[in-house]
Short mmCIF file of C-alpha atoms in Angstrom, two decimals:
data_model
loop_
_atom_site.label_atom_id
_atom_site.label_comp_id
_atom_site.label_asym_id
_atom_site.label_seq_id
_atom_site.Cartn_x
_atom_site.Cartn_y
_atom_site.Cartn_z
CA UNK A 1 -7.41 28.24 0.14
CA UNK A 2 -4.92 27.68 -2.22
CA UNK A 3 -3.04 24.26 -3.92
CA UNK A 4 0.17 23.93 -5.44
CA UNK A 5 0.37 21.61 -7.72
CA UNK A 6 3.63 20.12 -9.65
CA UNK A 7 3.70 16.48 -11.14
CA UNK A 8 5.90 14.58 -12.87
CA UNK A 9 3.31 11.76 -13.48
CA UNK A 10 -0.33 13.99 -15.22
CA UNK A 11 -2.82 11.09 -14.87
CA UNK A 12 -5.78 12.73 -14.03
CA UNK A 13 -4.26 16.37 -13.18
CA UNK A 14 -6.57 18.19 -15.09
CA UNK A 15 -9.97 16.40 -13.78
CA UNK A 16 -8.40 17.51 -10.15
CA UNK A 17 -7.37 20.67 -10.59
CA UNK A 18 -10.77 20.95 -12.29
CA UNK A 19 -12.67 20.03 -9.28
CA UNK A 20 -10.41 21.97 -6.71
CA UNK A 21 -11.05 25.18 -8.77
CA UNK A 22 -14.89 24.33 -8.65
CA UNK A 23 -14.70 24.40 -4.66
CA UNK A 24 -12.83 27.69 -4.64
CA UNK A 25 -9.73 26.77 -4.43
CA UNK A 26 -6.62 28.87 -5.77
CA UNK A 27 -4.12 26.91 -8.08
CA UNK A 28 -0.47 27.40 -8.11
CA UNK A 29 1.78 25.65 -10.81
CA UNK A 30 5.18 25.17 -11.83
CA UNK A 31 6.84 24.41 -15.37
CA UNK A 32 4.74 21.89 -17.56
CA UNK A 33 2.28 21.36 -15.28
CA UNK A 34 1.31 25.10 -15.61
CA UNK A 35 1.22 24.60 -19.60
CA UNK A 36 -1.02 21.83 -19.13
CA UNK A 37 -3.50 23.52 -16.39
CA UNK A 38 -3.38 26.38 -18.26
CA UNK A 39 -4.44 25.04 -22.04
CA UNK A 40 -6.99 22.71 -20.10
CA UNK A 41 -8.46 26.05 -19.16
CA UNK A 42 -7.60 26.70 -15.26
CA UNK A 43 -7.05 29.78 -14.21
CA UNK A 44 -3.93 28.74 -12.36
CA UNK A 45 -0.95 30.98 -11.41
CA UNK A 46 2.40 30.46 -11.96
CA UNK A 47 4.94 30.11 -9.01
CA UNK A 48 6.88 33.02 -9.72
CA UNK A 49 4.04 35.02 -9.75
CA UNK A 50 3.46 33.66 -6.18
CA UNK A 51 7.68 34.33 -4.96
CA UNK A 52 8.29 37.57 -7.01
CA UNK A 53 10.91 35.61 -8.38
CA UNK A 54 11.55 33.78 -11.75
CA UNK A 55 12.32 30.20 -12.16
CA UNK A 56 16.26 29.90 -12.89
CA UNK A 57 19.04 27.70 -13.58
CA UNK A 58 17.01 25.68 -15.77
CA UNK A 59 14.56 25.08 -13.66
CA UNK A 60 16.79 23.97 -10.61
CA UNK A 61 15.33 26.54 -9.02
CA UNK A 62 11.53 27.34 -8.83
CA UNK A 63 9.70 26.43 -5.34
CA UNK A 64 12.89 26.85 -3.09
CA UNK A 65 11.70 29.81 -1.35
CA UNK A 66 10.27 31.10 1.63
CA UNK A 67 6.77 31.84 0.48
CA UNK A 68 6.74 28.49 -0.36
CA UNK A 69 7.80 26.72 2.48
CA UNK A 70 6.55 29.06 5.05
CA UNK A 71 3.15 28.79 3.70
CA UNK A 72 3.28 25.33 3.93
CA UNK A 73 4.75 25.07 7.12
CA UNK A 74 3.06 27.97 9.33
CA UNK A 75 1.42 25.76 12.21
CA UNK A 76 -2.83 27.61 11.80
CA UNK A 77 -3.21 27.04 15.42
CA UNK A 78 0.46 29.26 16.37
CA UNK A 79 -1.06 32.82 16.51
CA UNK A 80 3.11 33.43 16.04
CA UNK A 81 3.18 31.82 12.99
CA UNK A 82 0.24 33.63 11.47
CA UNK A 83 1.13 36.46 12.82
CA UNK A 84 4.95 36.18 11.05
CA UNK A 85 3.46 35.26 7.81
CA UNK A 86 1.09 38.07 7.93
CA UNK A 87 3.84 40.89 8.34
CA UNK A 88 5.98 38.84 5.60
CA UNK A 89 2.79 39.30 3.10
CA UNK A 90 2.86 35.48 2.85
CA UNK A 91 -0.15 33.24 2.19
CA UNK A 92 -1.08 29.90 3.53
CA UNK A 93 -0.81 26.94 1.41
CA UNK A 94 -3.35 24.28 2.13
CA UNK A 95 -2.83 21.65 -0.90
CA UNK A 96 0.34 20.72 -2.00
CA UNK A 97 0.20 18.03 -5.20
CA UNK A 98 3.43 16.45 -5.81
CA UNK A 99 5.12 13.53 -7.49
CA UNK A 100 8.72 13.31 -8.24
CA UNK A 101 10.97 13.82 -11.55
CA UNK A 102 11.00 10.16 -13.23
CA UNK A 103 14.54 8.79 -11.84
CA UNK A 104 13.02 5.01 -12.44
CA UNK A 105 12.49 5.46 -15.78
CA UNK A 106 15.40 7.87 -16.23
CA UNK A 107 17.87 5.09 -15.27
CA UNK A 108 16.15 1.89 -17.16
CA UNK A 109 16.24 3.74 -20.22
CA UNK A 110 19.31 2.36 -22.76
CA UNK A 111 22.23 4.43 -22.97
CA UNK A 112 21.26 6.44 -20.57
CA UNK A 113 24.11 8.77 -19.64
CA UNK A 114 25.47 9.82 -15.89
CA UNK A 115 24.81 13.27 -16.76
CA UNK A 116 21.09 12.72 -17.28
CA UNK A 117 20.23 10.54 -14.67
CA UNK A 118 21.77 13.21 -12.24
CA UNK A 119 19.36 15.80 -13.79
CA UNK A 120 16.81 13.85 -13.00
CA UNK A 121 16.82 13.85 -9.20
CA UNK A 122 14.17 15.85 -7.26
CA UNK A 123 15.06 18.51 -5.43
CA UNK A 124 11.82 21.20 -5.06
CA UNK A 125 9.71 18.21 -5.03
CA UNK A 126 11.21 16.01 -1.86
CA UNK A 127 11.18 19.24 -0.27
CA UNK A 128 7.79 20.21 -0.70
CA UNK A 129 6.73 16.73 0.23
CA UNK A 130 8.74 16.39 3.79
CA UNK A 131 7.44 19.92 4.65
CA UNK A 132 4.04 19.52 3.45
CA UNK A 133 4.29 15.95 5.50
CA UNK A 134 5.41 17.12 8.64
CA UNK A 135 2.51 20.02 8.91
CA UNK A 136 -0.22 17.25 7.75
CA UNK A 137 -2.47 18.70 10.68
CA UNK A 138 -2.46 21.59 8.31
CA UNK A 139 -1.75 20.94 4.88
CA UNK A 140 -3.32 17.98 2.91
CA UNK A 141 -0.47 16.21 0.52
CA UNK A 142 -0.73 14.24 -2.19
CA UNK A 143 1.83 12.12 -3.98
CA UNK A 144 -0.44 9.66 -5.78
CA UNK A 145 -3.25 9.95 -8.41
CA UNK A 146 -5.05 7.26 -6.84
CA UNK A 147 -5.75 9.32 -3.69
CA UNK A 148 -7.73 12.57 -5.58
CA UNK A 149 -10.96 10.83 -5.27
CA UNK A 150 -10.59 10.23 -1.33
CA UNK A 151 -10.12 14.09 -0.98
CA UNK A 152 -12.28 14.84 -3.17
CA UNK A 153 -14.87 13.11 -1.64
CA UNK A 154 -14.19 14.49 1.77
CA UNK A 155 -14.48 18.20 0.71
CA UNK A 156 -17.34 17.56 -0.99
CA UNK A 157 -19.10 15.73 1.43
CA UNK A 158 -17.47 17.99 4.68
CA UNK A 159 -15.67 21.16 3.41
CA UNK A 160 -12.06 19.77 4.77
CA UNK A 161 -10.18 16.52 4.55
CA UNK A 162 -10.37 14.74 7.83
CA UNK A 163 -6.69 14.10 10.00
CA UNK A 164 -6.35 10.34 9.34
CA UNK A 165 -6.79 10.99 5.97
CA UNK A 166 -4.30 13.53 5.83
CA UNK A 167 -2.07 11.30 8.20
CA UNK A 168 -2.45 8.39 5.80
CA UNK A 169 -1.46 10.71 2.97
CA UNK A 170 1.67 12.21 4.88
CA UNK A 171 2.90 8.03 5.28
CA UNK A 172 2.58 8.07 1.76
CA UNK A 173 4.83 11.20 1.29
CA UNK A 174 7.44 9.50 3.13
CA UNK A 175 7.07 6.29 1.81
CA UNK A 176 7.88 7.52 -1.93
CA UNK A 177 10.77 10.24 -1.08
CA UNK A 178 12.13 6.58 1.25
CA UNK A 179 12.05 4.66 -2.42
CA UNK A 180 13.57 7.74 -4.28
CA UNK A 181 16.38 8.08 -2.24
CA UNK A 182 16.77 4.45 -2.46
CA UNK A 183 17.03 4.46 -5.97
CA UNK A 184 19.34 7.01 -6.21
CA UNK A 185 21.60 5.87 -3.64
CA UNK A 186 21.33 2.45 -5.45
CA UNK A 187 21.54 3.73 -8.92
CA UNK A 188 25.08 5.77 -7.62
CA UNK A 189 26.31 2.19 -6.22
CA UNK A 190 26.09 0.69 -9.40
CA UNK A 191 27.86 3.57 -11.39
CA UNK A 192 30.81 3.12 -8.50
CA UNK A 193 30.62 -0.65 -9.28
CA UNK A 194 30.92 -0.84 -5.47
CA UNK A 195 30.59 -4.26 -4.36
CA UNK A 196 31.03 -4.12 -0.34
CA UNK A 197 28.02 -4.38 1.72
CA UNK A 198 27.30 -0.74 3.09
CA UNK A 199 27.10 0.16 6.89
CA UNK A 200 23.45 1.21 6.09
CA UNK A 201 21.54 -0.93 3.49
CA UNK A 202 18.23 0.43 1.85
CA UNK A 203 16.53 -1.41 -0.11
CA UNK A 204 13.54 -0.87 -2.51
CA UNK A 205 10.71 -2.93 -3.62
CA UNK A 206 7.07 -1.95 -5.61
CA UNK A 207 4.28 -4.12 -5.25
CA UNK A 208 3.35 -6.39 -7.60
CA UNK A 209 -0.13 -7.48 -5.63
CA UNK A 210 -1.30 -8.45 -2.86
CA UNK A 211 -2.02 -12.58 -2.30
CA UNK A 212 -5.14 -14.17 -0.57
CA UNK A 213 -3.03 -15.54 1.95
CA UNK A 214 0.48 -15.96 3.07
CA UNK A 215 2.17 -19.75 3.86
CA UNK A 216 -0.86 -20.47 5.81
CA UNK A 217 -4.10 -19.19 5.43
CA UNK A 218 -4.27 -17.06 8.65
CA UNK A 219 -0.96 -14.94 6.96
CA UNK A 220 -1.21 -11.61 4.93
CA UNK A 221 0.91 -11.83 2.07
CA UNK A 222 1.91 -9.63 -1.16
CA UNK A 223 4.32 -9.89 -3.91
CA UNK A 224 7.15 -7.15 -4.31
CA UNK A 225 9.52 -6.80 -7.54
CA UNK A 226 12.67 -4.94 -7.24
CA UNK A 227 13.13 -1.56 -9.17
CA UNK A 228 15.55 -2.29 -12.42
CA UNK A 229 16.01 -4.65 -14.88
CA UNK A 230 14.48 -8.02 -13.86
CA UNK A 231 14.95 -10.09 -16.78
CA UNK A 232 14.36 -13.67 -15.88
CA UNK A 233 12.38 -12.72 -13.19
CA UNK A 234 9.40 -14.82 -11.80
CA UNK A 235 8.32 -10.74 -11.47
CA UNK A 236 7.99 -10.59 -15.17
CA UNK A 237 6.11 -13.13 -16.06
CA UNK A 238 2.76 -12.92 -17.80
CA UNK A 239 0.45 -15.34 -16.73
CA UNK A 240 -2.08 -17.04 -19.08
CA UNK A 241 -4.10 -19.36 -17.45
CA UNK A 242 -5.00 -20.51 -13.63
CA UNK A 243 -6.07 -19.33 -9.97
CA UNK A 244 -3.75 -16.66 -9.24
CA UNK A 245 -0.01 -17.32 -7.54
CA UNK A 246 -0.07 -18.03 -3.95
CA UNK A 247 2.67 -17.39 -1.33
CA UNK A 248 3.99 -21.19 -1.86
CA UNK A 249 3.61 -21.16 -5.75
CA UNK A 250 5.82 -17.94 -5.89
CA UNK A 251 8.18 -19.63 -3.48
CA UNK A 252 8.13 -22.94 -5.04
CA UNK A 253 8.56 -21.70 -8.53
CA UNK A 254 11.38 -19.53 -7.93
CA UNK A 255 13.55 -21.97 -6.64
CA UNK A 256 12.61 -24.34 -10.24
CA UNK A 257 13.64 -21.31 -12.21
CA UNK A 258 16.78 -20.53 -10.59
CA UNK A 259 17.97 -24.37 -10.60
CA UNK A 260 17.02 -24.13 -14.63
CA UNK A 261 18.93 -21.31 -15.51
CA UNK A 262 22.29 -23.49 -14.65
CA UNK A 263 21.06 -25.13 -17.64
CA UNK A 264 21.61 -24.32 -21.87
CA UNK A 265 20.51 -27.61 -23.28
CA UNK A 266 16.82 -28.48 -23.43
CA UNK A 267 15.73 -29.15 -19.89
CA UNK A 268 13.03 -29.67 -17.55
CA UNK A 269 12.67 -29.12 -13.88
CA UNK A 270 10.73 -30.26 -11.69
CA UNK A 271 9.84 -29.06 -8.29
CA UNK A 272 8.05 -29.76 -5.20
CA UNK A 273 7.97 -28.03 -2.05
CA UNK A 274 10.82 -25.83 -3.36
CA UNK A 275 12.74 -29.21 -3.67
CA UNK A 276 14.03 -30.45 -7.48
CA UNK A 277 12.21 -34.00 -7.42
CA UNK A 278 13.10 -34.54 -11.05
CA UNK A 279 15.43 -32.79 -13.57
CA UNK A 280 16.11 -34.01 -16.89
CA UNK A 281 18.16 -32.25 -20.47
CA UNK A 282 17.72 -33.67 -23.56
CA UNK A 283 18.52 -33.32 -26.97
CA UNK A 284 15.28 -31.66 -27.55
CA UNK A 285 12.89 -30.52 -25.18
CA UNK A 286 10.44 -33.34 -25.11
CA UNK A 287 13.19 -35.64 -24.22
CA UNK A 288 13.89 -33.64 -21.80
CA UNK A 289 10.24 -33.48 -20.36
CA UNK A 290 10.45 -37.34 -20.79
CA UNK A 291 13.73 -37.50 -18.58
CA UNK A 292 12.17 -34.94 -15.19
CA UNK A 293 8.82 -36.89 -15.26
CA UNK A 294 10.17 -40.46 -14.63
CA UNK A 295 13.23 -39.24 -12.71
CA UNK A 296 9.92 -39.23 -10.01
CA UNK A 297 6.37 -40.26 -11.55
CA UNK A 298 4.75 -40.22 -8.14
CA UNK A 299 6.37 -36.19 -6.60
CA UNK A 300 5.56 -34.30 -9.76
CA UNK A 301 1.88 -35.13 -8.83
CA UNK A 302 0.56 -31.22 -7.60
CA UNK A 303 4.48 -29.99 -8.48
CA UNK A 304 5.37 -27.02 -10.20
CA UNK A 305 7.53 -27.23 -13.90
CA UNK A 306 10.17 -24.90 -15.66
CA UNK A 307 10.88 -25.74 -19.01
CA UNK A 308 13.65 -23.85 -20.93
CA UNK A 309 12.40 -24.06 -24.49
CA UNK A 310 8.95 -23.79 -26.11
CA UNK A 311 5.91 -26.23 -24.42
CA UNK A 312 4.99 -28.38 -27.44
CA UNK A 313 1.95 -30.26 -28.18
CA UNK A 314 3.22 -33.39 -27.55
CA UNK A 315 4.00 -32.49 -23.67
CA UNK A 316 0.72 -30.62 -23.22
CA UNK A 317 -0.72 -33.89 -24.05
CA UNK A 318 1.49 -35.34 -21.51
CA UNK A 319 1.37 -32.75 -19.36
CA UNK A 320 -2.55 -32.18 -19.10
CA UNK A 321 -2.53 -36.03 -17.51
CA UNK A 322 -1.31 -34.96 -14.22
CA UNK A 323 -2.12 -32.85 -11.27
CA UNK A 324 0.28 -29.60 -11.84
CA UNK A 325 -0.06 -26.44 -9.85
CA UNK A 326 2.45 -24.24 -12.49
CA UNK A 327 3.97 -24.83 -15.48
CA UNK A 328 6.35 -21.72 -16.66
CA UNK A 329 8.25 -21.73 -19.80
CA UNK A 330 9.45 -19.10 -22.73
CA UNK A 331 6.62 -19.54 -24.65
CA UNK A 332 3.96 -22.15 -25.73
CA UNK A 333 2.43 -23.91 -28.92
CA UNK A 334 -1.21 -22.46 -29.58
CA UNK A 335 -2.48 -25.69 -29.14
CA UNK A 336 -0.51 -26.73 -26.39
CA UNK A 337 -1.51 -23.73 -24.81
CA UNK A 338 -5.36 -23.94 -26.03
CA UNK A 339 -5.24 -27.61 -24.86
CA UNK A 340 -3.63 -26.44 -20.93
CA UNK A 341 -5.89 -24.33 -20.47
CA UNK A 342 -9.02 -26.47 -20.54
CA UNK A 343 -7.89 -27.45 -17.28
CA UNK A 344 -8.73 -23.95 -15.39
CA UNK A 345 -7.06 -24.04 -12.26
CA UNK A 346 -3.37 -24.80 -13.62
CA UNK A 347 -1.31 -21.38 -13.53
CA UNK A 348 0.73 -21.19 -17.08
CA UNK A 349 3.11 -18.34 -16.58
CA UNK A 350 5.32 -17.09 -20.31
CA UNK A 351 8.33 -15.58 -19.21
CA UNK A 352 10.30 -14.93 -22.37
CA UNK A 353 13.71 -14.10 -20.73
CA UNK A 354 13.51 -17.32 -18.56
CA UNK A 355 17.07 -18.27 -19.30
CA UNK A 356 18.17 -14.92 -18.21
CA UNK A 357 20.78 -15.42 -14.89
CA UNK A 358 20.97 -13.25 -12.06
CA UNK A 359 23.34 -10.24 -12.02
CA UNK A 360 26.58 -11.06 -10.06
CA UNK A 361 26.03 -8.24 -7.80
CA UNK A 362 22.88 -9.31 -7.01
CA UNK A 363 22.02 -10.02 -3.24
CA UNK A 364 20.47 -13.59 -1.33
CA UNK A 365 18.55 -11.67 1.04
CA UNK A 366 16.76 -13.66 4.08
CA UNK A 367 14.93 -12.38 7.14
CA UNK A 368 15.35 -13.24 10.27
CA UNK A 369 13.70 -11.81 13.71
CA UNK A 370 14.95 -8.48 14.37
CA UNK A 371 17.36 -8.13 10.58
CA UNK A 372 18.08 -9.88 7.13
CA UNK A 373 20.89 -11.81 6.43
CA UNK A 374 22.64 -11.02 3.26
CA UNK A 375 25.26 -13.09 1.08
CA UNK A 376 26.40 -12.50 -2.60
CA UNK A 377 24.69 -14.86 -5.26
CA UNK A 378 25.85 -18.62 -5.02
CA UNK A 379 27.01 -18.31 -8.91
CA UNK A 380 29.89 -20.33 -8.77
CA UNK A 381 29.69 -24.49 -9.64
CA UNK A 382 33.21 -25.82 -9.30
CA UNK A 383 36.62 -24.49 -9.41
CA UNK A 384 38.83 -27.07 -10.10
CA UNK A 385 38.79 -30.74 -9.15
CA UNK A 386 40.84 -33.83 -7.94
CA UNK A 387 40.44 -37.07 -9.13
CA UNK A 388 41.32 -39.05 -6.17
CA UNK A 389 40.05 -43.08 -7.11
CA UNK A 390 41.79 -45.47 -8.80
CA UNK A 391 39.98 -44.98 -11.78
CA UNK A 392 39.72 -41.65 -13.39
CA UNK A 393 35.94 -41.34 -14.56
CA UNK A 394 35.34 -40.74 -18.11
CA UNK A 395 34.19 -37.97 -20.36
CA UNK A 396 30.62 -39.08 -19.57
CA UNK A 397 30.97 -39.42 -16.26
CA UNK A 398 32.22 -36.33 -15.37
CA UNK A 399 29.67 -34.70 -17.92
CA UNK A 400 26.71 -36.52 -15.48
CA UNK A 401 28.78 -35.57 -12.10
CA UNK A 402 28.66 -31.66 -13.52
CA UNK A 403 24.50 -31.91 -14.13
CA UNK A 404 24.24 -33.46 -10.77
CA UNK A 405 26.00 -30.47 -9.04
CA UNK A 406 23.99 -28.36 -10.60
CA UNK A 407 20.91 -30.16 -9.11
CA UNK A 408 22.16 -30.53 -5.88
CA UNK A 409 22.92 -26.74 -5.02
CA UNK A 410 19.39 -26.53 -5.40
CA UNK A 411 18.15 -29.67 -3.16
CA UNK A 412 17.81 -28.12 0.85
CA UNK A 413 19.77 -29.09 3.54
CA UNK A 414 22.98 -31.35 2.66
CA UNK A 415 21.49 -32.78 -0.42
CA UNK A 416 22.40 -35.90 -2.52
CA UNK A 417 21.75 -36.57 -6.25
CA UNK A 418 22.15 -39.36 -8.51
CA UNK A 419 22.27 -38.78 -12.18
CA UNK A 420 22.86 -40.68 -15.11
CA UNK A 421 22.54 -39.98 -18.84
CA UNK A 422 21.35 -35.91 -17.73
CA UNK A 423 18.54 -37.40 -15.94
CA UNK A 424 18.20 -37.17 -12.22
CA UNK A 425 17.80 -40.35 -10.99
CA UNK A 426 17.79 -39.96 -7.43
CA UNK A 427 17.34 -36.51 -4.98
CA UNK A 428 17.86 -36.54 -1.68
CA UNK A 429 17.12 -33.32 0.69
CA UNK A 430 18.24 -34.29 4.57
CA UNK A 431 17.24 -32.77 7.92
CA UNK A 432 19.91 -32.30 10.41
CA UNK A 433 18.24 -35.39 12.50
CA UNK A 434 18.54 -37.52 9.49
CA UNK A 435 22.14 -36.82 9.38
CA UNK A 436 22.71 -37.70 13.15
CA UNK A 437 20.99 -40.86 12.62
CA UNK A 438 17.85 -40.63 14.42
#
């Protein structure tokens, strides 16, 4: 049997490769994976000593060739097939260890030029995958380090790698050429600056975690981050204290963040049930924390707050008084932090960049049965307005009818706000009944 092996990401190559020469297996390598094998001791081969031919154009070309693919594709049970690769002088290949050129981290690195983020896409690599996938009766594929100890295991334990296995691995195969191509195709939009919504949208998450539970208990939930830059993000946050995030936390808290990066000045939100239930700015941030807790004393209780400037001391104290679920913020006091976290359950989350907006070309993205929905961020406040009383408000005035705006995007369903002084003073999300009357 033999295994080609050629990856991009080495975590735990050599350990592998170790244990599949141990069982007999032949290894067949490409480029620096090769190097490594080799100076680790395996007495691996080098693809062109497998084609006949060298590697050339810089490596562009290496694996593209038939006694590649047609040893990973040749069906074992076709006596055809082994027949053909028999009077070709071509050998089977029965592993095939693959992970892709690093396009992510290609494009998130600064200054990164066109020229090198084109280098960087896969093309031996998808190739190998999709054929290796689509003969998984035959050929057992791997994409991800995590999975050498499953195979392992199996041809230990049986001499072969059983066909769910190898059917789970070939999902995987087509699961990260599906995010590849996404992030090229992606990546290419961006450089195009194209801004229209594309007859065919694919897009691209990577799991954060998994949850205990969705919205309700009986629902299977996970978190998902998108590939780039998410500064700002609820994605990026480190958390420092508490249970972990649960479906509604992540849902609530989002919505606070978003409504507080409309803000510059010291502020506070407060949120519950993804509704703002008190919002205050301040010259400092205490005043501010002052302002969002008696906007509403009684629907902060088991709420979730955003804070745009360090948590002092002095709030903590405040703070550590009432029921909170999360409090996020760019950073914390030592001993306000030391004193929050005496209570254990309450999820602190430091996200330094929290002021950070979205992107203008980022998309509002909701599901519905059977598609998504998709609109261009609401990042817009007010063009332009008409003064159409009697009385022209003042300075002040308008200053509190701008804060309130910014609350009120945020507040679900035809909202109403009152504010005074930067201080919400009164929030009011409506159902559809409630605005028929009944």
């Amino acid at each position: 049997m033999k295994a080609l092996i050629s990856v991009s990401d080495k975590t735990g190559i050599v350990e592998f490769a170790k244990e599949l020469e141990a069982l007999g297996i032949q290894i067949i390598s490409t480029g620096g994976t090769y190097k490594k094998l080799k100076e680790s001791g395996i007495n691996a081969i080098e693809i062109s000593e497998l084609t006949g031919f060298p590697e050339c154009l810089d490596g562009r070309v290496k694996t593209l060739h038939p006694k590649v693919h047609a040893g990973i594709l040749a069906m074992r049970e076709k006596e055809e097939h082994m027949k053909q690769l028999k009077d070709l002088g071509i050998d089977t290949i029965d592993f095939v260890i693959v992970n892709l050129y690093p396009f992510k981290q290609t494009i998130l690195k600064e200054g990164v030029t066109r020229a090198e983020c084109v280098e960087n896409i896969d093309i031996g690599g998808p190739t190998m995958l999709r054929s290796s996938a689509k003969n998984y009766q035959d050929v057992t594929v791997i994409t991800d380090p995590k999975d050498y100890e499953t195979v392992l295991s199996e041809l230990k334990t049986s001499g072969k790698v059983s066909l769910d296995t190898k059917f789970y691995l070939m999902n995987k195969v087509f699961e990260h050429t599906a995010n590849y191509d996404a992030m090229i195709c992606n990546y290419l939009k961006s450089e195009r600056k194209d801004e229209s919504f594309p007859n065919e949208l694919t897009l691209t998450y990577e799991k954060v975690q998994e949850m205990r539970y969705g919205e309700n208990p009986h629902q299977k939930a996970a978190l998902y981050k998108e590939i780039g830059k998410c500064e700002g993000s609820l994605t990026t946050a480190t958390q420092l204290n508490g249970k972990e995030l649960s479906f509604n936390n992540i849902n609530d808290t989002h919505g606070a963040l978003e409504l507080l990066k409309e803000f510059e000045d010291p502020t506070v939100v407060a949120c519950k049930h993804g509704n703002p239930c008190g919002v205050g700015s301040g010259k400092d941030i205490y005043e501010a924390w002052k302002k969002a807790f008696e906007a509403d004393k009684t629907s902060i209780f088991g709420g979730i707050v955003t804070v745009n400037r360090e948590v002092t001391l002095k709030m903590a104290e405040e703070m550590k008084e009432i029921f909170l679920e999360v409090i996020v913020a760019p950073s914390f006091e030592k001993a306000a932090l030391d004193l929050l976290k005496e209570k254990k359950n309450l999820r602190l989350l430091e996200l330094p960049t929290i002021t950070v907006k979205p992107y203008e070309n980022s998309l509002d993205i909701k599901k519905i049965n059977g598609g998504i929905i998709v609109q261009t961020i609401d990042s817009k406040l007010l063009e332009g307005y008409e003064v159409v009383t009697n009385r022209k408000p003042t300075d002040k005035e308008l200053e509190d009818m701008m804060f309130g705006l910014k609350v009120v995007k945020f507040a679900k369903s035809n909202g109403i706000v009152l504010a005074k002084d930067k201080q919400t003073i009164g929030i009011g999300p409506r159902t559809s009944k409630q605005n028929l009357g009944s």
